Amino acid sequence: MGTLMGVYLPCMQNIFGVILFLRLTWMVGMAGVLQSFLIVLLCCCCTMLTTISMSAIATNGVVPAGGSYFMISRSLGPEFGGAVGLCFYLGTTFAGAMYILGAIEILLTYIVPQAAIFHPSGAHDASSAMLNNMRVYGTVFLILMAVVVFVGVKYVNKFASLFLACVVISILSIYAGAIKSIFDPPEFPICMLGNRTLSRDHFDVCAKTVVKDNITVASKLWELFCHSTNLTTEHCDEYFLMNNVSEIAGIPGAASGILIDNLWSNYLEKGEILERAHQPSVDVASQKNNLHLYVLSDISTSFMVLVGIFFPSVTGIMAGSNRSGDLKDAQKSIPVGTILAIVTTSLVYFSCVLLFGACIEGVVLRDKYGDAVNKNLVVGTLSWPSPWVIVIGSFFSTCGAGLQSLTGAPRLLQAIAKDNIIPFLWIFGHGKANGEPTWALLLTALIAELGILIASLDMVAPILSMFFLMCYLFVNLACAVQTLLRTPNWRPRFKYYHWALSFLGMSICLALMFISSWYYALVAMLIAGMIYKYIEYQGAEKEWGDGIRGLSLSAARYALLRLEEGPPHTKNWRPQLLVLLKLDEDLHVKYPRLLTFASQLKAGKGLTIIGSVIQGNFLETYGEAQAAEQTIKNMMEIEKVKGFCQVVVANKVREGIAHLIQSCGLGGMKHNTVVLGWPYGWRQSEDPRSWKTFIGTVRCTTAAHLALLVPKNVSFYPSNHERYNEGNIDVWWIVHDGGMLMLLPFLLKQHKVWRKCKMRIFTVAQMDDNSIQMKKDLATFLYQLRIEAEVEVVEMHNSDISAYTYERTLMMEQRSQMLRQMRLTKTEREREAQLVKDRHSIARLESLYSDEEDEGDPVPENIQMTWTKEKCEAEKRNRGSAVGSFRDLISIKPNQSNVRRMHTAVKLNEVIVNRSHDARLVLLNMPGPPKNTDGDENYMEFLEVLTEGLERVLLVRGGGREVITIYS
């Protein structure tokens, strides 16, 4: 199809509708010509700007069937597409209901009033009887139309041109009548009582008395107001007696100058009588039971109400794009045809507003149902050659528009259902063998029935205004987003668009939504929002190269560049984790509880990168790396870790880990904390690489100034489904590490697993320290940090070295030398391992906690341990002056010998186990590795001894910066 038949005429037919014939005159009467111009201008600007945006999207590639839904979903993604598609669907469905209600109103009010089933029992329930008639006939009409659509769409399309001809003839008859009214206005007298308009259907002669056979008798009007046939006045309505009855021309004609009176607005409240401004009258109270004799306003009106009612008469601009599959050259036809249709219809609306204001008396304009002009359609009174031209024409065109809506809406629903982005709609994707959407038609008819049960055209119009405005808003948004992002694929053939125009269109849509009805607007937004979140929650796995993804990329880039501007302030510091996972030979995660721990620590916030290293050549093991990445991602999903995954292939594991520590993250989104698994069974291992890799990683993190967390016995850590209803998290604060030890338990307690645990902080003092003052200082510090915890100071006796410790150290050193001297066979090594176990059990008996290690030399003089006496003395000097630097450290300066170090570990371990053996988690300072690599084995042994006998230990090493502050 070409531009004329495929786009221009369908758009014209969809835009011109029931509102033009049934409500435009009433709108002009209420709002006045000037405000009516403003309403038409606002609505037409909105559709024009939307059309410009739509043309840009429609000409950017091939648009198959599905029109507006397809355009938006492919531009803004499945979430927006689904939300807007369903809004547009609901709008079209309610439009069908509105057209049917319009057709019934024309039928029952102007064509065959006798067909009414319900009749008003009293004077005041006329409106409820009318609404019930609308409901019954509306339902019948809906069923008939649904059957027609079900039997064959081809019939609907055949009659489309006939219906359009009805519209065109009706509009032409209005123009003809307006021209004729200049020199020969039609006869439609209105009866006025004082300045009040009387309803013409109760009487025929507009006079108080009539002369019959030369005798003056009471007229029908007198009977109605005085309740008697003789000319007595005792029961008469006072207003009737005091005011004269007069007749004025309902249509004075374009030359009469009535336009001046109709320029200004004349809004009425519900139940107010229509009055003519310049008509003489005596203002006295009227009897309530006579109100039905006047023409009354049936709803309260305002500018906002009229916008909501008028807007549906400019919708229908999508008709061309909905037929995009049938067009010869959619990219050329859609913009040209739609813009021409909007220009044409806008000119018709503007000219009609002017003609109605210039030709028709104000009270007639405000008379919605034509009660003052013998129940004639008000537009019909102006038309030429007969009012019936418009009555019949508008009836058929309204029926046609209803059929079009019932044809289009199910197809749209079918397109959405077939895309499978809203799973529960899948049934509506099916239809008859020829593809006709049967189930979708059924749902559409049910939803349209809801609109018909509302039964009032003025109530249904704002509902569908909302849905259409919502849809247009998103079309404009789609165009603006694509233009601003400058996506490489955004190359529309239609060049006359600009993002500012799209934003203006979007703003007008939003403004119109809230102007016409703020509560409907909120409901429509809520519906769209719920659909959006539902599609997002269901995880629509659709990659349509949509603009929102581009928008996310732009926003991410902008945010990353902003983050780059400087390191985060202490208040904003949170652990951004790099979790180093070990995979087994089958590429399965060896310790999945590391991930559990990470998710509990993060509670879904901040950055988490899961890193792993595969040993080998990248060219050969690329596939393995991909598989490993997928395994880790699946594991992350199970453990609810929100983050990224990075698998590196390297010749040596240590090198791979160093690469990860250096290069993970991007810009300001880099990790500041490394989580590292403990090398279990490092003593029994024939290969010393596992623990050497561990110490190498510790050194790397220290060099990179990153914090380090080593969860020991991680397999005993709780899963995400467990809950601790009681228990303690114990922090052994031996060295001040920037507050990491304080912050971690607080973060863990945000997670439901640890929420009910209490926090205890232990600090170690020597005999000559003032432990009471220390406790006070620490409690004050914690209070200022807003952290709730119990504080305890533990005193350690600087007693003699126990013989056992000396013996253990000697054995450790002798064994190290032995292993160096002779190369043991495997069996001999196993025997060694057994010896180790035996000694281990002796150690248990002697209730001192120590363990063996593999190899080691005496530590040279220059090794610096974490605990140094200088720090302790400085601490004592500064305690008075600085509250912040508490317990910088416990002071046991080792005598640079293994014996002394081992003693420290044993004694400290004894104290920790004594106090924290039943704690849910123990957090300890992790001492730094020796600078000289010869002491590595002793360092591992030292850590083992320090943590022995504790079920769950988290070794913490700060990154050399403050991570917690007392300031707000």
mmCIF file of N, CA, C and O in Angstrom, residues 52 77 88 112 175 187 224 236 361 372 386 404 423 504 569 572 579 599 615 625 837 968:
data_model
loop_
_atom_site.group_PDB
_atom_site.id
_atom_site.type_symbol
_atom_site.label_atom_id
_atom_site.label_comp_id
_atom_site.label_asym_id
_atom_site.label_seq_id
_atom_site.Cartn_x
_atom_site.Cartn_y
_atom_site.Cartn_z
ATOM 1 N N ILE A 52 6.911 13.198 15.086
ATOM 2 C CA ILE A 52 8.286 13.464 14.618
ATOM 3 C C ILE A 52 9.230 12.415 15.220
ATOM 4 O O ILE A 52 10.052 11.807 14.520
ATOM 5 N N GLY A 77 14.287 -1.419 24.846
ATOM 6 C CA GLY A 77 14.474 -2.688 25.552
ATOM 7 C C GLY A 77 13.160 -3.335 25.924
ATOM 8 O O GLY A 77 12.103 -2.708 25.891
ATOM 9 N N PHE A 88 -0.376 0.792 25.492
ATOM 10 C CA PHE A 88 -0.982 1.100 24.190
ATOM 11 C C PHE A 88 -2.144 0.139 23.920
ATOM 12 O O PHE A 88 -3.199 0.534 23.411
ATOM 13 N N VAL A 112 -33.152 6.672 17.808
ATOM 14 C CA VAL A 112 -34.388 6.006 18.274
ATOM 15 C C VAL A 112 -34.476 6.077 19.796
ATOM 16 O O VAL A 112 -34.151 5.102 20.482
ATOM 17 N N TYR A 175 -19.142 22.338 7.443
ATOM 18 C CA TYR A 175 -18.640 23.538 6.743
ATOM 19 C C TYR A 175 -19.731 24.169 5.878
ATOM 20 O O TYR A 175 -19.903 25.392 5.868
ATOM 21 N N GLU A 187 -33.506 27.445 11.380
ATOM 22 C CA GLU A 187 -34.487 27.794 12.420
ATOM 23 C C GLU A 187 -34.380 26.788 13.564
ATOM 24 O O GLU A 187 -34.830 25.649 13.456
ATOM 25 N N LEU A 224 -46.863 23.027 33.694
ATOM 26 C CA LEU A 224 -45.661 22.403 34.272
ATOM 27 C C LEU A 224 -45.162 23.178 35.486
ATOM 28 O O LEU A 224 -44.707 22.593 36.468
ATOM 29 N N CYS A 236 -47.858 28.443 41.876
ATOM 30 C CA CYS A 236 -46.845 28.655 40.831
ATOM 31 C C CYS A 236 -45.433 28.799 41.399
ATOM 32 O O CYS A 236 -45.259 29.264 42.526
ATOM 33 N N GLU A 361 -25.363 29.775 19.395
ATOM 34 C CA GLU A 361 -25.627 30.461 20.661
ATOM 35 C C GLU A 361 -24.941 29.722 21.826
ATOM 36 O O GLU A 361 -24.927 28.486 21.862
ATOM 37 N N ALA A 372 -32.223 21.677 24.565
ATOM 38 C CA ALA A 372 -32.855 22.962 24.251
ATOM 39 C C ALA A 372 -33.310 23.036 22.802
ATOM 40 O O ALA A 372 -34.126 23.877 22.436
ATOM 41 N N SER A 386 -29.248 18.564 6.246
ATOM 42 C CA SER A 386 -30.167 18.130 7.309
ATOM 43 C C SER A 386 -29.344 17.651 8.504
ATOM 44 O O SER A 386 -28.237 17.127 8.325
ATOM 45 N N GLN A 404 -12.381 -0.972 14.269
ATOM 46 C CA GLN A 404 -10.920 -0.856 14.041
ATOM 47 C C GLN A 404 -10.150 -1.127 15.333
ATOM 48 O O GLN A 404 -9.134 -1.811 15.329
ATOM 49 N N PRO A 423 5.737 -13.771 30.553
ATOM 50 C CA PRO A 423 5.429 -15.202 30.416
ATOM 51 C C PRO A 423 3.952 -15.558 30.549
ATOM 52 O O PRO A 423 3.451 -16.393 29.806
ATOM 53 N N LEU A 504 10.536 18.016 24.595
ATOM 54 C CA LEU A 504 9.372 18.893 24.692
ATOM 55 C C LEU A 504 8.092 18.057 24.604
ATOM 56 O O LEU A 504 7.161 18.216 25.401
ATOM 57 N N HIS A 569 36.575 8.969 50.463
ATOM 58 C CA HIS A 569 36.727 9.465 51.827
ATOM 59 C C HIS A 569 36.502 8.299 52.795
ATOM 60 O O HIS A 569 35.815 7.337 52.479
ATOM 61 N N ASN A 572 33.120 6.925 53.139
ATOM 62 C CA ASN A 572 32.565 6.134 52.030
ATOM 63 C C ASN A 572 33.293 4.807 51.837
ATOM 64 O O ASN A 572 32.956 4.055 50.929
ATOM 65 N N VAL A 579 37.897 -11.768 45.502
ATOM 66 C CA VAL A 579 37.921 -13.088 46.154
ATOM 67 C C VAL A 579 38.715 -14.032 45.257
ATOM 68 O O VAL A 579 38.352 -14.247 44.098
ATOM 69 N N SER A 599 29.354 -12.960 50.151
ATOM 70 C CA SER A 599 27.988 -12.416 50.001
ATOM 71 C C SER A 599 27.462 -11.924 51.347
ATOM 72 O O SER A 599 26.753 -10.928 51.419
ATOM 73 N N GLN A 615 46.382 -22.661 35.445
ATOM 74 C CA GLN A 615 47.788 -22.776 35.045
ATOM 75 C C GLN A 615 47.867 -23.327 33.625
ATOM 76 O O GLN A 615 47.165 -24.275 33.274
ATOM 77 N N ALA A 625 39.285 -21.871 30.414
ATOM 78 C CA ALA A 625 39.054 -20.625 31.154
ATOM 79 C C ALA A 625 37.584 -20.206 31.035
ATOM 80 O O ALA A 625 36.963 -19.794 32.024
ATOM 81 N N LYS A 837 51.897 -35.839 63.610
ATOM 82 C CA LYS A 837 50.583 -36.027 64.214
ATOM 83 C C LYS A 837 50.713 -36.479 65.664
ATOM 84 O O LYS A 837 49.968 -36.041 66.535
ATOM 85 N N SER A 968 30.773 12.508 61.513
ATOM 86 C CA SER A 968 29.592 12.217 60.697
ATOM 87 C C SER A 968 29.834 12.690 59.272
ATOM 88 O O SER A 968 30.644 13.545 59.024
#
